[in-house]
Amino acid sequence: MTTAAPLSNSSIQREIVGRFAPAPTGHLHVGSLIAAAGSWLIARSAGGRWLMRMDDLDTPRQVPGMADDILKTLEDFGLFWDGEIAWQSRNRDAYRQAFDELHRRNLVYPCGCSRKEIAQAASAPHPEDDCIPYPGICRAGMQEGVAIRSWRLRVRDDNICFDDLRRGRVCQNLARSCGDFALRRGDGEFAYQLAVVVDDHLTGVDQVVRGDDLLPSTPRQIHIQKLLGLPQPMYCHLPLVSGPAGSKLSKRDNLVSSHLGSFRGREGVLLLEALRFLGQDPPLELTGASCGEILRWGVACFEVSRMPSSGGELRI
Ligand code: GLU
């Protein structure tokens, strides 16, 4: 994947609809708070709305009570959303329609390959990407007697480019980075890549702000949008919070919710640090302020162009 200088967001004139879309598989951690606060501030500072969606398709990984825990955490930080909460698990008919259309047009095919087979057959995986390029084994048809493990969308051997508000121009060749990718599992469940495109479109989301870990997914989502004739949202991928010595944070770290006791009444301290992490310069007078006051400052003063080019540790 290649990137170039960032675009300013000053020329954007359409109504902004942003969103936050966590999966209820664990407590929010500091990294997810950055994504929530960042998407909230970028939408609100442009006069936009901010929607809430639970990405609850991956049933086995879900933890009971976590959706409520996430919503409560957001409220504690003053990150209130507009309108009804959307739930992916209630939207399977819409995913099925989109999938059927792509299938009818012969853009999707069944695949019987296991992860292990793909890893063995693929040439060296791309270190920058989050998937092993699928070498196209089932593209021309599956072997007889093999069970369907996934349904894959055909990709083309050309560049998909978009202008990320922070990262600038990003280009990726899907055939080389990822190959034909899964839209649906063999058990019928729809993949994140398809669901997110359909949901964002149906709810009018035109500003997708999320962590940099999802940057490699974006060209796949744009490919789906193009095939379905859907408008492309603007994208902004935020710097990632790392653990000590650059290690990746996971939901298992549970840094926000497990320490919520110690943050209760001090959410503002963490929120101010989140703003600083995002390159903003909140005035010292906001020390000790409530989340509401800090967010009001953020709505007036947040500048996308100040965001840093890389992430790091967030010190609290
Ligand atoms: N549900 C995804 C996650 O929890 C994020 C979806 C998105 O922002 O596109 O990582």
Short mmCIF file of C-alpha atoms and ligand atoms in Angstrom, two decimals:
data_model
loop_
_atom_site.label_atom_id
_atom_site.label_comp_id
_atom_site.label_asym_id
_atom_site.label_seq_id
_atom_site.Cartn_x
_atom_site.Cartn_y
_atom_site.Cartn_z
CA MET A 1 0.00 0.00 0.00
CA THR A 2 1.33 3.48 -0.84
CA THR A 3 0.41 6.79 0.82
CA ALA A 4 1.11 10.46 -0.03
CA ALA A 5 0.53 13.91 1.51
CA PRO A 6 -2.78 14.42 3.38
CA LEU A 7 -5.74 16.43 2.09
CA SER A 8 -7.25 19.26 4.09
CA ASN A 9 -10.92 18.80 4.97
CA SER A 10 -11.77 22.48 4.41
CA SER A 11 -13.37 21.96 1.00
CA ILE A 12 -15.93 19.42 2.19
CA GLN A 13 -19.44 20.78 1.90
CA ARG A 14 -21.85 17.88 2.15
CA GLU A 15 -23.75 17.11 5.35
CA ILE A 16 -21.49 15.05 7.55
CA VAL A 17 -22.69 11.79 9.05
CA GLY A 18 -20.03 10.02 11.08
CA ARG A 19 -20.28 6.88 13.20
CA PHE A 20 -18.66 4.61 15.73
CA ALA A 21 -19.05 0.88 15.19
CA PRO A 22 -17.50 -1.29 17.91
CA ALA A 23 -17.92 -5.05 18.10
CA PRO A 24 -19.34 -6.07 21.51
CA THR A 25 -16.55 -8.56 22.12
CA GLY A 26 -14.85 -6.79 25.01
CA HIS A 27 -14.67 -3.58 27.03
CA LEU A 28 -13.60 -0.43 25.22
CA HIS A 29 -9.88 0.15 25.65
CA VAL A 30 -7.85 3.32 25.24
CA GLY A 31 -7.48 2.63 21.50
CA SER A 32 -11.21 2.37 21.02
CA LEU A 33 -11.71 5.53 23.05
CA ILE A 34 -9.42 7.33 20.57
CA ALA A 35 -11.54 6.01 17.68
CA ALA A 36 -14.77 6.99 19.44
CA ALA A 37 -13.63 10.45 20.54
CA GLY A 38 -11.82 11.09 17.23
CA SER A 39 -14.81 10.17 15.08
CA TRP A 40 -17.15 12.12 17.38
CA LEU A 41 -14.99 15.26 17.27
CA ILE A 42 -14.31 15.13 13.54
CA ALA A 43 -18.02 14.75 12.77
CA ARG A 44 -19.24 17.29 15.35
CA SER A 45 -16.62 19.92 14.58
CA ALA A 46 -17.86 19.84 10.98
CA GLY A 47 -21.45 20.34 12.20
CA GLY A 48 -22.25 16.71 11.50
CA ARG A 49 -24.21 13.91 13.13
CA TRP A 50 -22.64 10.89 14.82
CA LEU A 51 -24.30 7.50 14.73
CA MET A 52 -23.79 4.41 16.83
CA ARG A 53 -23.71 0.87 15.45
CA MET A 54 -23.00 -2.44 17.15
CA ASP A 55 -21.05 -4.76 14.86
CA ASP A 56 -22.50 -7.88 16.42
CA LEU A 57 -22.37 -10.40 13.56
CA ASP A 58 -19.57 -12.54 14.93
CA THR A 59 -21.75 -14.29 17.50
CA PRO A 60 -19.21 -16.71 19.05
CA ARG A 61 -16.82 -13.89 19.94
CA GLN A 62 -19.44 -11.78 21.67
CA VAL A 63 -19.48 -11.35 25.41
CA PRO A 64 -22.89 -10.97 27.08
CA GLY A 65 -23.44 -7.53 28.56
CA MET A 66 -20.63 -5.95 26.56
CA ALA A 67 -22.85 -3.85 24.28
CA ASP A 68 -24.38 -2.16 27.33
CA ASP A 69 -20.95 -1.76 28.90
CA ILE A 70 -19.65 -0.02 25.75
CA LEU A 71 -22.64 2.32 25.59
CA LYS A 72 -22.29 3.20 29.28
CA THR A 73 -18.58 3.93 28.79
CA LEU A 74 -19.35 6.25 25.88
CA GLU A 75 -21.95 8.09 27.95
CA ASP A 76 -19.51 8.45 30.84
CA PHE A 77 -17.19 10.24 28.43
CA GLY A 78 -19.98 12.48 27.13
CA LEU A 79 -19.87 10.84 23.69
CA PHE A 80 -23.60 10.85 22.99
CA TRP A 81 -24.90 9.63 19.64
CA ASP A 82 -27.76 10.69 17.41
CA GLY A 83 -30.83 8.58 16.74
CA GLU A 84 -31.35 4.87 17.21
CA ILE A 85 -28.51 2.42 17.70
CA ALA A 86 -28.08 0.14 14.66
CA TRP A 87 -27.36 -3.59 15.17
CA GLN A 88 -25.74 -5.57 12.39
CA SER A 89 -27.45 -8.78 13.57
CA ARG A 90 -30.80 -7.20 12.59
CA ASN A 91 -29.66 -6.33 9.09
CA ARG A 92 -28.88 -9.67 7.49
CA ASP A 93 -31.60 -9.26 4.84
CA ALA A 94 -29.84 -6.20 3.48
CA TYR A 95 -26.49 -8.02 3.36
CA ARG A 96 -28.19 -10.95 1.62
CA GLN A 97 -29.62 -8.64 -1.05
CA ALA A 98 -26.23 -7.10 -1.77
CA PHE A 99 -24.59 -10.51 -1.79
CA ASP A 100 -27.25 -11.95 -4.14
CA GLU A 101 -26.75 -9.09 -6.57
CA LEU A 102 -22.99 -9.69 -6.72
CA HIS A 103 -23.58 -13.43 -7.01
CA ARG A 104 -26.07 -12.98 -9.87
CA ARG A 105 -23.46 -10.98 -11.73
CA ASN A 106 -20.96 -13.82 -11.30
CA LEU A 107 -18.69 -11.60 -9.21
CA VAL A 108 -18.79 -14.02 -6.30
CA TYR A 109 -17.79 -17.69 -6.25
CA PRO A 110 -17.73 -20.48 -3.66
CA CYS A 111 -14.36 -21.49 -2.26
CA GLY A 112 -13.39 -24.68 -0.43
CA CYS A 113 -9.89 -23.64 0.62
CA SER A 114 -8.85 -23.67 4.27
CA ARG A 115 -6.56 -21.01 5.73
CA LYS A 116 -3.79 -23.57 5.86
CA GLU A 117 -4.17 -24.47 2.18
CA ILE A 118 -4.14 -20.79 1.22
CA ALA A 119 -1.03 -20.13 3.32
CA GLN A 120 0.72 -23.07 1.70
CA ALA A 121 -0.29 -22.16 -1.87
CA ALA A 122 0.28 -18.40 -1.66
CA SER A 123 3.59 -16.82 -2.50
CA ALA A 124 5.19 -14.81 0.34
CA PRO A 125 2.49 -12.90 2.28
CA HIS A 126 2.67 -9.12 2.13
CA PRO A 127 4.04 -7.87 5.43
CA GLU A 128 2.07 -4.58 5.17
CA ASP A 129 -1.31 -6.23 4.78
CA ASP A 130 -3.68 -8.06 7.07
CA CYS A 131 -4.38 -11.02 4.81
CA ILE A 132 -2.55 -13.66 2.84
CA PRO A 133 -3.18 -13.00 -0.86
CA TYR A 134 -5.65 -15.62 -2.08
CA PRO A 135 -4.01 -17.38 -5.03
CA GLY A 136 -7.30 -17.99 -6.86
CA ILE A 137 -7.46 -21.77 -6.47
CA CYS A 138 -11.29 -21.95 -6.71
CA ARG A 139 -11.74 -19.03 -9.11
CA ALA A 140 -12.60 -21.29 -12.03
CA GLY A 141 -14.59 -23.76 -9.93
CA MET A 142 -14.31 -25.85 -6.78
CA GLN A 143 -13.08 -29.40 -6.60
CA GLU A 144 -15.94 -31.88 -6.38
CA GLY A 145 -16.94 -33.16 -2.94
CA VAL A 146 -15.32 -30.28 -1.06
CA ALA A 147 -17.43 -28.28 1.40
CA ILE A 148 -17.87 -24.54 0.83
CA ARG A 149 -15.77 -22.63 3.36
CA SER A 150 -16.39 -19.13 2.01
CA TRP A 151 -17.77 -17.09 -0.86
CA ARG A 152 -15.18 -14.84 -2.47
CA LEU A 153 -15.50 -11.61 -4.42
CA ARG A 154 -13.40 -11.33 -7.56
CA VAL A 155 -10.91 -8.44 -7.54
CA ARG A 156 -9.08 -6.83 -10.45
CA ASP A 157 -5.39 -6.31 -10.98
CA ASP A 158 -5.47 -2.51 -10.75
CA ASN A 159 -5.00 0.17 -8.13
CA ILE A 160 -7.80 1.32 -5.86
CA CYS A 161 -7.01 4.80 -4.51
CA PHE A 162 -8.67 7.12 -2.04
CA ASP A 163 -7.81 10.34 -0.21
CA ASP A 164 -7.63 9.80 3.52
CA LEU A 165 -8.08 12.98 5.57
CA ARG A 166 -4.99 12.19 7.66
CA ARG A 167 -2.94 9.76 5.60
CA GLY A 168 -3.36 11.50 2.23
CA ARG A 169 -3.62 9.49 -0.97
CA VAL A 170 -3.67 5.77 -0.34
CA CYS A 171 -3.44 3.24 -3.17
CA GLN A 172 -3.62 -0.52 -3.07
CA ASN A 173 -3.75 -3.24 -5.69
CA LEU A 174 -6.22 -5.75 -4.31
CA ALA A 175 -5.12 -8.60 -6.57
CA ARG A 176 -1.59 -8.35 -5.21
CA SER A 177 -2.28 -7.47 -1.59
CA CYS A 178 -5.25 -9.63 -0.80
CA GLY A 179 -6.68 -11.41 -3.82
CA ASP A 180 -10.33 -12.43 -4.09
CA PHE A 181 -11.61 -11.92 -0.56
CA ALA A 182 -14.44 -13.49 1.48
CA LEU A 183 -17.86 -11.83 1.56
CA ARG A 184 -19.59 -14.69 3.31
CA ARG A 185 -18.60 -17.71 5.34
CA GLY A 186 -19.54 -21.27 4.46
CA ASP A 187 -22.05 -21.28 7.36
CA GLY A 188 -23.88 -18.39 5.68
CA GLU A 189 -22.69 -15.55 7.95
CA PHE A 190 -21.74 -12.35 6.13
CA ALA A 191 -18.25 -10.92 6.37
CA TYR A 192 -17.37 -7.62 7.98
CA GLN A 193 -16.27 -6.14 4.61
CA LEU A 194 -19.72 -6.54 3.08
CA ALA A 195 -21.74 -5.67 6.18
CA VAL A 196 -19.87 -2.44 6.86
CA VAL A 197 -20.39 -1.17 3.31
CA VAL A 198 -24.11 -1.95 3.30
CA ASP A 199 -24.67 -0.51 6.79
CA ASP A 200 -22.77 2.70 6.22
CA HIS A 201 -24.74 3.24 3.02
CA LEU A 202 -28.16 2.46 4.54
CA THR A 203 -27.59 4.79 7.47
CA GLY A 204 -26.28 7.64 5.29
CA VAL A 205 -22.78 7.55 6.77
CA ASP A 206 -20.47 9.60 4.59
CA GLN A 207 -17.56 10.03 6.99
CA VAL A 208 -15.78 6.91 8.23
CA VAL A 209 -13.27 7.69 10.98
CA ARG A 210 -11.59 4.69 12.62
CA GLY A 211 -8.23 3.32 13.64
CA ASP A 212 -5.32 2.86 11.27
CA ASP A 213 -5.60 -0.91 11.78
CA LEU A 214 -8.57 -0.82 9.40
CA LEU A 215 -6.74 1.10 6.66
CA PRO A 216 -5.94 -2.10 4.69
CA SER A 217 -9.67 -2.98 4.68
CA THR A 218 -10.69 0.27 3.03
CA PRO A 219 -9.72 -0.57 -0.59
CA ARG A 220 -11.74 -3.81 -0.26
CA GLN A 221 -14.73 -1.81 0.94
CA ILE A 222 -14.34 0.71 -1.89
CA HIS A 223 -14.22 -2.19 -4.37
CA ILE A 224 -17.58 -3.42 -3.02
CA GLN A 225 -19.04 0.12 -3.13
CA LYS A 226 -17.99 0.50 -6.76
CA LEU A 227 -19.51 -2.83 -7.79
CA LEU A 228 -22.79 -1.99 -6.03
CA GLY A 229 -22.83 1.58 -7.38
CA LEU A 230 -22.76 3.10 -3.87
CA PRO A 231 -21.29 6.50 -3.04
CA GLN A 232 -17.87 6.44 -1.39
CA PRO A 233 -17.66 7.97 2.10
CA MET A 234 -14.69 10.11 3.04
CA TYR A 235 -12.18 8.27 5.19
CA CYS A 236 -9.94 9.25 8.05
CA HIS A 237 -7.79 6.64 9.76
CA LEU A 238 -6.54 7.63 13.19
CA PRO A 239 -3.13 6.95 14.75
CA LEU A 240 -3.03 3.81 16.87
CA VAL A 241 -2.35 3.68 20.58
CA SER A 242 0.35 1.17 21.35
CA GLY A 243 1.19 -0.54 24.60
CA PRO A 244 4.63 -0.32 26.20
CA ALA A 245 7.49 -0.64 23.69
CA GLY A 246 5.15 -0.31 20.71
CA SER A 247 3.17 -3.49 21.42
CA LYS A 248 -0.35 -3.71 20.00
CA LEU A 249 -3.27 -2.99 22.36
CA SER A 250 -6.12 -5.44 22.28
CA LYS A 251 -9.57 -5.50 23.78
CA ARG A 252 -8.10 -7.90 26.31
CA ASP A 253 -6.17 -4.99 27.78
CA ASN A 254 -9.52 -3.55 28.83
CA LEU A 255 -7.76 -0.36 29.75
CA VAL A 256 -10.77 1.89 29.95
CA SER A 257 -13.41 -0.27 31.51
CA SER A 258 -11.28 -2.30 33.89
CA HIS A 259 -9.86 0.93 35.24
CA LEU A 260 -13.16 2.69 35.10
CA GLY A 261 -13.35 2.66 38.88
CA SER A 262 -10.18 4.70 39.04
CA PHE A 263 -11.38 6.93 36.17
CA ARG A 264 -14.84 7.54 37.57
CA GLY A 265 -15.02 11.26 38.01
CA ARG A 266 -11.71 11.62 36.16
CA GLU A 267 -12.88 10.75 32.64
CA GLY A 268 -11.93 14.30 31.65
CA VAL A 269 -8.28 13.60 32.43
CA LEU A 270 -8.25 10.72 29.95
CA LEU A 271 -10.25 12.68 27.37
CA LEU A 272 -7.76 15.58 27.48
CA GLU A 273 -4.94 13.08 26.91
CA ALA A 274 -6.91 11.61 24.01
CA LEU A 275 -7.14 15.07 22.44
CA ARG A 276 -3.39 15.57 22.89
CA PHE A 277 -2.75 12.14 21.40
CA LEU A 278 -4.74 13.31 18.36
CA GLY A 279 -2.39 16.28 18.00
CA GLN A 280 -4.71 18.91 19.46
CA ASP A 281 -3.61 21.53 21.94
CA PRO A 282 -6.33 22.00 24.54
CA PRO A 283 -5.65 24.98 26.86
CA LEU A 284 -4.37 24.38 30.38
CA GLU A 285 -7.58 25.94 31.73
CA LEU A 286 -9.34 22.74 30.73
CA THR A 287 -7.39 20.79 33.34
CA GLY A 288 -10.00 19.41 35.71
CA ALA A 289 -12.87 20.30 33.35
CA SER A 290 -15.81 17.99 32.70
CA CYS A 291 -16.01 15.86 29.56
CA GLY A 292 -18.80 18.13 28.31
CA GLU A 293 -16.57 21.23 28.56
CA ILE A 294 -13.63 19.47 26.94
CA LEU A 295 -15.79 18.22 24.09
CA ARG A 296 -17.26 21.69 23.58
CA TRP A 297 -13.73 23.01 23.15
CA GLY A 298 -13.02 20.13 20.77
CA VAL A 299 -16.08 20.88 18.64
CA ALA A 300 -14.92 24.48 18.25
CA CYS A 301 -11.20 23.85 17.82
CA PHE A 302 -10.48 20.32 16.52
CA GLU A 303 -8.25 20.42 13.47
CA VAL A 304 -7.75 17.33 11.35
CA SER A 305 -4.52 18.77 9.92
CA ARG A 306 -2.89 18.73 13.37
CA MET A 307 -3.14 14.97 13.77
CA PRO A 308 0.23 13.23 13.97
CA SER A 309 1.49 10.95 11.23
CA SER A 310 2.11 8.11 13.68
CA GLY A 311 0.70 6.83 16.94
CA GLY A 312 2.40 5.65 20.11
CA GLU A 313 1.77 5.25 23.79
CA LEU A 314 -0.91 7.28 25.52
CA ARG A 315 0.30 8.35 28.93
CA ILE A 316 -2.22 8.89 31.69
N1 GLU B 1 -16.48 -3.18 14.12
C1 GLU B 1 -15.13 -2.89 13.76
C2 GLU B 1 -14.21 -3.09 14.97
O1 GLU B 1 -14.68 -3.25 16.05
C3 GLU B 1 -14.95 -1.48 13.23
C4 GLU B 1 -15.81 -1.21 12.06
C5 GLU B 1 -15.42 0.04 11.29
O2 GLU B 1 -15.11 1.06 11.90
O3 GLU B 1 -15.46 -0.02 10.08
O4 GLU B 1 -13.03 -3.07 14.83
#
